[in-house]
Amino acid sequence: MCGIWALFGSDDCLSVQCLSAMKIAHRGPDAFRFENVNGYTNCCFGFHRLAVVDQLFGMQPIRLKKYPYLWLCYNGEIYNHKKMKHHFEFEYQTKVDGEIILHLYDKGGIEQTICMLDGVFAFILLDTASKKVFLGRDTYGVRPLFKAMTEDGFLAVCSEAKGLVTLKHSTTPFLKVEPFLPGHYEVLDLKPNGKVASVELVKYHHCRDEPLHALYDNVEKLFPGFEIETVKNNLRILFDNAIKKRLMTDRRIGCFLSGGLDSSLVAATLLKQLKEEQVQYAFQTFAIGMEDSPDLLAARRVANHIGSEHHEVLFNSEEGIQALDEVIFSLETYDITTVRASVGMYLLSKYIRKNTDSVVIFSGEGSDEVTQGYIYFHKAPSPEKAEEESERLLKELYLFDVLRADRTTAAHGLELRVPFLDHRFSSYYLSLPPEMRIPKNGIEKHLLRETFEDSNLIPKDILWRPKEAFSDGITSVKNSWFKILQEYVEHQVDDAMMATAAQKFPFNTPKTKEGYYYRQLFERHYPGRADWLTHYWMPKWINATDPSARTLAHYKSAAKA
């Protein structure tokens, strides 16, 4: 996890512009470099490093003696870099996983390169020989990337929008900043004056398609067909592999543990594999909640079952409310459910950074989207409609859950790893017949639970524990986090403010006082940038007025049971 920043064709003084790059210093607390491009005095790269792989030679932009015309700034992890290196017999100059991007590009061009990368990434690749700039981002947008481009060809790119919003350019008083779409790469021509022109924007991968790099990986052969035992066996193989490949790091590994199905499966499998690798440190798991939090109790049970060194962080409503402003600044969004769920994750990440030396943190993000884990999937009109919704959620992950997961951890210099969004695992799961993936017997993610039924990885009651949203599970059922927040904002936003909400915020007008309050905080940090969020996250197929699962009838009936 790092912070990348680059400018092409800047009209302003670069030493002034580079101050913007310091806005993302939290993403790379270990080192910083600012480098001009030879022959282009108005083009430069900025890089903040979190040293996770190759502590000695991992600084960026990456330059190799073999390719003096290539410059690479990337944020991410390429898990198959050693496999690719050996298969194509590339000669490496460093031990950095991202070096593979330069070799693959030299061998086969940008499209073949990006399709061969098994991992999460956002990158800026400059080729001064062919006068081209390339931008690329992973399938689900696990690693963030923002860009700003003017009509006269000034281009600015950054891991987070906050590194771009204060930039100045002669032709526009307000630089339009937007997220770079996941699963895409862009080709731009570099002109002699350092400015650029977009040539094409290409979608290179659909989440349901098996990725091209699958041809070269070392996963044991999957069995064909959709017989249930075959499918379960294949899923176990792919999930194990998804975690194994993510052990690639020189730093200590830990895991978020909410006590729900997803994080529990990740933590249990991860610990098993760390033991097999004979890692010398104790494996740490981390949970957060208020008094009487069901998440804390469940996480404790899992930690005892698997034998991790477990850390519990207690926080009260006042601490959570006080964190809202810095959370929204870190997130760069005002989406209601994202803000709610981010507070606990932000405070937990803060604790990990301050009190431990765990830096690479695993998490269960992405499972609900891949495996249809949200409670409202019970209301899907058909398996095909549920499949469509699952793919829509995955397409929008970069606006919601992976945005939350990245920003709350990156704010404290941690690197997040999300095995449920592994290319091989997710594409296989999404290729299964739609009727296999829907909730069964009133239980969501039935196939995933059934897959690990006989594994004894986690306690049976946790394996079959109903879905609990992270923002709800951190508090007791009697006094949910969303209720605490709503009671607080009741005194911050009055009826008169709500009456003029549509005039003040014509785009994505907040419908509730809580939404209004978050929007106010957002506008204070990022005025006029509301279009970063295209729409609010909300359950489908039901007349929901609030995104919390605890407001749904299905949750209430399950809670009574």
XYZ file of C-alpha atoms in Angstrom:
561
model
C 0.000 0.000 0.000
C 1.492 3.304 -1.111
C 0.515 6.727 -2.367
C 1.151 7.631 -6.005
C 0.923 11.081 -7.595
C 1.922 12.437 -10.995
C 1.563 15.564 -13.130
C 1.950 15.955 -16.892
C 2.000 19.359 -18.579
C 1.781 21.523 -15.469
C 1.716 25.305 -16.051
C 2.456 26.101 -12.430
C 5.663 25.894 -10.419
C 6.253 22.199 -9.665
C 7.754 22.920 -6.258
C 4.422 24.545 -5.318
C 2.290 21.855 -6.983
C 4.155 19.076 -5.203
C 2.777 20.284 -1.865
C -0.488 18.645 -2.957
C 1.301 15.293 -2.979
C 1.871 15.646 0.767
C -1.898 15.332 1.320
C -1.521 11.554 0.852
C 1.587 11.114 3.026
C -0.368 8.772 5.352
C -0.411 6.129 2.600
C 3.366 5.755 2.738
C 4.892 6.672 6.086
C 8.261 4.974 5.379
C 9.700 7.147 2.582
C 8.893 9.884 0.050
C 10.330 10.732 -3.367
C 9.583 13.533 -5.816
C 11.148 13.112 -9.274
C 11.080 15.126 -12.475
C 10.946 13.447 -15.874
C 14.075 13.898 -18.003
C 13.355 16.178 -20.950
C 9.936 17.216 -19.638
C 10.384 19.963 -17.071
C 6.638 20.191 -16.381
C 6.140 16.451 -15.717
C 6.876 14.754 -12.420
C 6.117 11.823 -10.106
C 5.517 11.802 -6.369
C 5.600 8.634 -4.273
C 4.881 7.821 -0.617
C 6.118 4.384 0.379
C 4.889 1.792 2.833
C 7.705 -0.759 2.605
C 6.007 -4.161 2.407
C 8.149 -5.963 -0.208
C 11.897 -5.377 -0.923
C 12.812 -2.862 1.768
C 16.088 -1.925 0.028
C 15.186 -1.332 -3.636
C 11.469 -0.636 -3.488
C 11.415 3.115 -4.073
C 9.492 4.569 -6.988
C 9.139 5.613 -9.724
C 10.715 2.297 -10.736
C 13.436 2.741 -13.370
C 15.397 -0.193 -14.819
C 18.749 -0.058 -16.663
C 17.259 -2.288 -19.340
C 14.383 0.143 -20.051
C 15.707 3.689 -19.391
C 12.677 5.153 -21.200
C 10.102 3.592 -18.823
C 8.868 5.146 -15.571
C 6.433 3.304 -13.289
C 4.565 4.488 -10.218
C 2.169 1.907 -8.822
C 0.245 1.152 -5.654
C -0.665 -2.467 -5.055
C 0.542 -6.040 -4.920
C 1.115 -8.323 -7.907
C 0.835 -11.792 -6.391
C 1.960 -13.735 -9.455
C 5.097 -11.692 -10.190
C 7.497 -14.553 -9.398
C 5.468 -16.996 -11.485
C 5.519 -14.595 -14.445
C 9.223 -13.897 -13.985
C 10.135 -17.595 -14.124
C 7.690 -18.471 -16.905
C 8.974 -15.763 -19.257
C 12.565 -15.914 -17.908
C 12.727 -12.198 -17.164
C 15.909 -10.834 -15.571
C 14.982 -8.855 -12.473
C 16.880 -5.869 -11.135
C 14.963 -5.649 -7.811
C 12.738 -7.856 -5.666
C 9.776 -5.508 -6.111
C 6.595 -7.225 -7.335
C 5.706 -4.245 -9.543
C 8.842 -4.680 -11.648
C 6.911 -7.354 -13.575
C 4.751 -4.592 -15.117
C 7.779 -3.169 -16.958
C 8.921 -6.548 -18.278
C 5.445 -7.596 -19.416
C 4.886 -4.220 -21.079
C 8.162 -4.451 -22.973
C 7.275 -7.972 -24.093
C 3.646 -7.585 -25.153
C 2.244 -4.066 -24.711
C -0.232 -2.621 -22.238
C -3.289 -4.854 -22.842
C -1.426 -8.120 -22.395
C 0.379 -6.673 -19.378
C -2.687 -5.632 -17.419
C -4.556 -8.890 -18.136
C -1.592 -10.884 -16.780
C -1.533 -9.143 -13.385
C -2.978 -11.232 -10.569
C -3.383 -8.746 -7.776
C -4.693 -5.329 -6.804
C -3.159 -2.247 -8.348
C -3.359 1.289 -9.623
C -0.516 2.489 -11.813
C 0.922 5.254 -13.965
C 3.316 4.015 -16.649
C 5.269 6.477 -18.785
C 7.029 5.417 -21.976
C 9.164 8.325 -23.230
C 10.333 6.278 -26.260
C 6.840 5.833 -27.730
C 5.582 9.077 -26.112
C 2.749 7.351 -24.244
C 1.237 7.498 -20.751
C -0.822 4.577 -19.431
C -3.170 4.504 -16.432
C -4.588 1.233 -15.067
C -6.675 -0.024 -12.162
C -7.586 -3.493 -10.895
C -10.913 -5.226 -11.605
C -12.736 -4.174 -8.415
C -10.863 -0.964 -7.619
C -9.357 -2.352 -4.418
C -6.567 0.181 -4.900
C -7.803 3.735 -5.499
C -6.962 6.098 -8.348
C -8.202 9.594 -9.218
C -7.446 11.799 -12.186
C -7.974 15.360 -13.341
C -7.529 16.403 -16.946
C -8.084 19.734 -18.666
C -9.017 20.454 -22.278
C -5.524 21.766 -23.007
C -3.936 18.469 -21.909
C -2.833 18.972 -18.294
C -3.107 15.611 -16.480
C -2.903 15.012 -12.733
C -3.214 11.561 -11.139
C -3.294 10.530 -7.490
C -4.223 7.658 -5.159
C -6.709 9.891 -3.360
C -8.688 12.882 -4.530
C -7.363 15.041 -1.696
C -3.992 15.101 -3.475
C -5.553 16.815 -6.514
C -8.277 19.200 -5.317
C -5.930 22.083 -4.429
C -3.929 21.959 -7.681
C -3.933 25.102 -9.810
C -4.058 25.318 -13.601
C -4.135 28.393 -15.817
C -7.144 27.414 -17.945
C -9.579 26.517 -15.166
C -10.353 27.895 -11.710
C -11.915 24.572 -10.656
C -10.121 21.379 -11.615
C -12.593 18.528 -12.204
C -11.396 15.463 -10.258
C -12.960 12.050 -10.804
C -12.287 8.425 -9.902
C -10.548 6.325 -12.538
C -12.831 3.378 -13.328
C -11.866 -0.077 -12.007
C -11.181 -2.800 -14.579
C -9.996 -0.225 -17.138
C -6.792 1.123 -18.607
C -6.311 4.373 -20.507
C -3.811 5.203 -23.235
C -2.689 8.823 -23.637
C -0.307 10.466 -26.103
C 2.506 12.526 -24.558
C 3.217 15.712 -26.517
C 6.603 17.490 -26.712
C 5.309 20.212 -24.361
C 4.529 17.603 -21.660
C 0.773 17.767 -22.120
C -1.300 14.706 -23.022
C -4.251 13.683 -25.193
C -6.453 10.684 -24.406
C -6.386 8.007 -27.125
C -8.627 5.305 -25.648
C -10.193 4.028 -22.429
C -10.499 0.218 -22.430
C -12.401 -2.165 -20.166
C -10.059 -5.134 -19.979
C -11.832 -7.554 -17.629
C -15.362 -8.544 -16.573
C -15.685 -9.989 -13.087
C -17.420 -13.161 -14.375
C -14.660 -14.029 -16.859
C -11.746 -16.198 -15.820
C -8.687 -13.906 -15.952
C -5.989 -14.480 -18.564
C -3.335 -15.026 -15.879
C -5.198 -18.198 -14.786
C -3.370 -19.971 -17.625
C -0.099 -19.492 -15.770
C -0.938 -19.962 -12.091
C -0.186 -22.993 -9.962
C -3.647 -23.703 -8.523
C -4.363 -27.422 -8.594
C -6.709 -28.408 -11.409
C -10.366 -27.723 -10.711
C -12.946 -30.444 -11.291
C -15.497 -29.795 -14.074
C -19.284 -29.692 -13.604
C -21.708 -28.207 -11.089
C -22.381 -31.193 -8.835
C -22.513 -29.747 -5.302
C -19.545 -31.685 -3.869
C -17.437 -30.749 -6.890
C -18.301 -27.069 -6.507
C -17.578 -27.090 -2.766
C -14.210 -28.734 -3.340
C -13.288 -26.207 -6.034
C -14.302 -23.297 -3.794
C -12.133 -24.582 -0.945
C -9.151 -24.938 -3.300
C -9.600 -21.406 -4.667
C -10.202 -19.794 -1.260
C -7.100 -21.468 0.195
C -5.087 -20.259 -2.773
C -6.521 -16.726 -2.498
C -5.142 -16.463 1.014
C -1.876 -18.271 0.348
C -0.815 -15.923 -2.461
C -1.553 -12.931 -0.204
C 1.071 -13.980 2.360
C 3.595 -12.140 0.152
C 5.146 -9.559 2.508
C 8.177 -8.738 4.627
C 5.968 -7.198 7.335
C 3.801 -8.676 10.085
C 0.350 -9.944 9.093
C -2.831 -9.464 11.148
C -6.568 -9.750 10.518
C -9.766 -7.836 11.225
C -12.185 -10.169 12.996
C -15.809 -9.111 13.453
C -17.008 -12.597 14.361
C -19.104 -12.767 11.202
C -18.786 -15.551 8.650
C -16.424 -13.793 6.225
C -13.737 -12.413 8.530
C -13.845 -15.625 10.588
C -13.169 -17.821 7.541
C -10.337 -15.510 6.492
C -8.755 -15.435 9.966
C -8.993 -19.212 10.474
C -7.576 -20.074 7.040
C -4.877 -17.436 7.379
C -3.687 -18.743 10.749
C -3.581 -22.295 9.404
C -1.407 -21.169 6.500
C 0.904 -19.015 8.623
C 1.571 -22.086 10.775
C 2.350 -24.117 7.653
C 4.791 -21.374 6.596
C 6.313 -21.569 10.110
C 5.966 -17.826 10.693
C 7.715 -16.964 13.961
C 5.372 -14.284 15.318
C 1.991 -14.682 17.030
C -0.941 -14.089 14.676
C -2.985 -11.081 15.830
C -6.719 -10.599 15.279
C -8.538 -7.338 15.961
C -12.149 -6.579 16.904
C -13.929 -3.368 17.884
C -17.251 -2.592 19.516
C -19.173 -0.901 22.300
C -20.360 -2.580 25.479
C -22.682 -5.566 24.736
C -21.587 -5.666 21.076
C -22.530 -8.996 19.458
C -19.452 -8.661 17.219
C -17.080 -8.609 20.195
C -18.617 -11.756 21.706
C -18.589 -13.616 18.385
C -15.030 -12.518 17.554
C -13.844 -13.693 20.969
C -15.327 -17.136 20.319
C -13.582 -17.404 16.951
C -10.252 -16.186 18.336
C -10.420 -18.775 21.134
C -11.305 -21.484 18.600
C -8.416 -20.714 16.232
C -5.896 -19.652 18.892
C -5.004 -16.128 17.750
C -3.536 -13.335 19.881
C -6.776 -11.388 20.061
C -7.114 -7.633 20.611
C -10.435 -6.021 21.566
C -10.959 -2.288 21.250
C -13.849 -0.721 23.143
C -15.161 2.671 22.144
C -18.104 4.759 23.293
C -20.628 6.789 21.330
C -18.830 10.061 22.073
C -15.533 8.781 20.612
C -17.369 7.515 17.538
C -19.158 10.814 16.971
C -15.953 12.820 17.495
C -14.247 10.759 14.767
C -16.887 11.555 12.101
C -15.173 14.639 10.702
C -11.747 13.025 10.203
C -13.420 9.843 8.902
C -15.302 11.761 6.199
C -12.105 13.646 5.304
C -10.276 10.318 4.910
C -13.118 8.641 2.984
C -13.877 11.434 0.507
C -17.543 10.419 0.558
C -20.763 11.267 2.391
C -22.591 8.007 1.700
C -24.550 7.179 4.841
C -23.862 3.475 5.261
C -20.190 3.928 4.277
C -19.661 6.616 6.924
C -21.418 4.554 9.606
C -19.357 1.433 8.878
C -16.097 3.378 8.584
C -15.989 4.774 12.109
C -15.296 1.415 13.768
C -12.768 0.406 11.104
C -11.002 3.770 11.341
C -10.690 3.617 15.141
C -9.533 -0.009 14.992
C -6.880 0.823 12.373
C -5.705 3.699 14.566
C -5.298 1.270 17.467
C -3.371 -1.258 15.342
C -0.926 1.392 14.105
C -0.319 2.788 17.580
C -0.143 -0.411 19.632
C 1.161 -3.213 17.382
C 3.606 -3.895 14.580
C 1.035 -5.617 12.352
C 1.012 -3.727 9.048
C -0.593 -6.052 6.472
C -4.206 -6.578 7.540
C -6.534 -9.194 6.055
C -10.284 -8.646 5.922
C -13.547 -10.214 4.695
C -14.507 -7.358 2.342
C -16.164 -8.294 -0.948
C -17.778 -11.518 0.209
C -21.276 -10.023 0.497
C -21.139 -8.800 -3.085
C -19.688 -12.015 -4.540
C -21.770 -14.490 -2.512
C -25.047 -12.487 -2.222
C -24.644 -11.928 1.495
C -26.865 -8.903 2.069
C -30.145 -9.648 3.808
C -32.201 -8.051 1.040
C -31.132 -10.855 -1.327
C -33.880 -12.910 0.362
C -36.323 -10.659 -1.524
C -34.761 -11.181 -4.973
C -37.556 -11.926 -7.485
C -35.454 -14.619 -9.224
C -31.956 -16.160 -9.170
C -31.168 -14.258 -12.383
C -32.143 -10.915 -10.806
C -30.002 -11.790 -7.776
C -27.091 -12.490 -10.132
C -27.551 -9.112 -11.842
C -27.599 -7.370 -8.473
C -24.459 -9.166 -7.312
C -22.590 -7.984 -10.405
C -23.918 -4.434 -10.014
C -22.654 -4.349 -6.421
C -19.237 -5.586 -7.527
C -19.079 -2.945 -10.237
C -19.793 -0.247 -7.627
C -17.554 -1.608 -4.855
C -15.040 1.173 -5.478
C -17.648 3.730 -4.356
C -18.573 1.907 -1.156
C -17.045 -1.071 0.664
C -13.548 -1.193 -0.836
C -13.380 2.598 -0.622
C -14.151 2.313 3.111
C -11.698 -0.538 3.619
C -8.854 1.204 1.780
C -9.214 4.709 3.222
C -9.775 3.741 6.875
C -6.667 1.523 6.892
C -4.496 3.691 4.621
C -5.221 6.694 6.863
C -3.085 4.912 9.464
C -0.401 3.484 7.185
C -1.799 -0.065 7.038
C -2.182 -2.259 3.960
C -5.442 -4.152 3.485
C -5.743 -7.527 1.714
C -9.095 -8.909 0.594
C -9.031 -12.606 -0.461
C -12.763 -12.798 -1.282
C -12.065 -10.449 -4.212
C -9.393 -12.759 -5.594
C -9.796 -12.978 -9.397
C -9.881 -16.782 -9.540
C -12.210 -17.241 -6.543
C -14.692 -14.525 -7.519
C -14.847 -15.379 -11.243
C -15.474 -19.059 -10.438
C -18.175 -18.240 -7.872
C -19.898 -15.865 -10.310
C -19.794 -18.507 -13.079
C -21.874 -20.965 -11.028
C -25.553 -21.438 -11.954
C -27.587 -18.543 -10.463
C -29.838 -20.907 -8.459
C -26.799 -22.281 -6.579
C -25.873 -18.856 -5.232
C -29.151 -17.543 -3.832
C -30.124 -17.689 -0.111
C -31.598 -21.062 0.923
C -33.766 -22.057 3.884
C -33.864 -18.424 4.987
C -30.049 -18.236 5.157
C -27.936 -15.991 2.959
C -24.538 -17.203 1.618
C -25.789 -20.777 2.028
C -23.344 -22.207 -0.525
C -20.333 -20.575 1.149
C -21.397 -21.849 4.587
C -22.056 -25.321 3.219
C -18.606 -25.352 1.591
C -16.893 -25.130 4.998
C -19.461 -27.199 6.963
C -17.093 -30.115 7.647
C -13.856 -28.155 7.924
C -13.956 -27.299 11.660
C -12.218 -24.046 10.714
C -14.636 -21.999 12.800
C -17.362 -22.834 15.386
C -20.606 -24.107 13.819
C -22.732 -21.315 15.332
C -20.405 -18.731 13.736
C -20.461 -20.578 10.400
C -24.260 -20.247 10.390
C -24.458 -16.854 12.135
C -26.881 -14.548 10.251
C -25.575 -11.479 8.454
C -24.841 -8.498 10.710
C -23.700 -5.251 9.124
C -20.353 -4.141 10.579
C -21.779 -0.748 11.515
C -24.564 -2.491 13.469
C -22.654 -5.403 14.988
C -20.284 -3.093 16.863
C -23.182 -1.975 19.096
C -25.900 -3.763 21.037
C -29.237 -4.637 19.434
C -30.994 -2.412 21.994
C -29.033 0.669 20.945
C -27.776 0.400 17.370
C -24.970 2.637 16.079
C -27.298 4.131 13.467
C -29.751 5.122 16.227
C -26.964 6.707 18.289
C -25.907 8.739 15.241
C -29.467 9.763 14.421
C -30.080 10.945 17.989
C -26.906 13.025 17.846
C -27.626 14.713 14.496
C -31.174 15.503 15.625
C -29.572 18.285 17.674
C -27.186 19.358 14.889
C -29.623 19.709 11.983
C -32.989 21.414 12.450
C -36.189 21.198 10.402
C -35.544 24.563 8.741
C -32.224 23.271 7.359
C -33.950 20.176 6.015
C -36.637 22.326 4.363
C -33.962 24.055 2.238
C -31.843 20.910 1.639
C -32.833 20.677 -2.043
C -31.744 24.283 -2.680
C -28.470 23.900 -0.806
C -27.653 20.411 -2.140
C -29.468 19.964 -5.486
C -27.357 16.890 -6.358
C -27.908 13.788 -4.175
C -30.149 15.832 -1.901
C -30.040 14.346 1.617
C -33.413 12.974 2.730
C -32.558 12.614 6.434
C -30.858 14.753 9.059
C -28.058 12.211 9.325
C -27.458 12.447 5.569
C -27.547 16.249 5.776
C -24.978 16.285 8.587
C -22.528 14.062 6.691
C -22.965 16.151 3.573
C -22.153 19.319 5.541
C -18.930 17.783 6.829
C -18.035 16.571 3.331
C -18.663 19.973 1.708
C -16.455 21.639 4.316
C -13.515 19.507 3.143
C -14.426 19.062 -0.522
C -16.725 21.901 -1.639
C -18.445 21.299 -4.967
C -17.241 17.676 -5.219
C -20.513 15.899 -4.419
C -20.512 14.110 -7.787
C -17.743 11.755 -6.563
C -20.679 9.781 -5.156
C -23.111 8.905 -7.964
C -25.833 7.636 -5.601
C -26.409 6.483 -2.039
C -26.030 2.787 -1.146
C -29.472 1.344 -0.382
C -31.006 -2.171 -0.232
C -33.017 -3.277 -3.262
C -36.478 -4.907 -3.704
C -37.823 -3.471 -0.453
C -39.137 -0.063 0.503
C -36.110 0.778 2.622
C -35.686 4.290 3.989
C -32.457 3.412 5.824
C -29.504 1.261 4.717
C -29.143 -0.495 8.102
C -29.919 -4.242 8.067
C -31.443 -3.849 11.515
C -34.346 -1.890 10.038
C -35.342 -4.813 7.796
C -38.180 -7.179 8.702
C -35.992 -10.251 8.009
C -33.433 -9.095 10.603
C -36.101 -8.450 13.214
C -37.622 -11.897 12.813
C -34.158 -13.508 12.966
C -33.289 -11.515 16.087
C -36.466 -12.708 17.837
C -35.651 -16.288 16.907
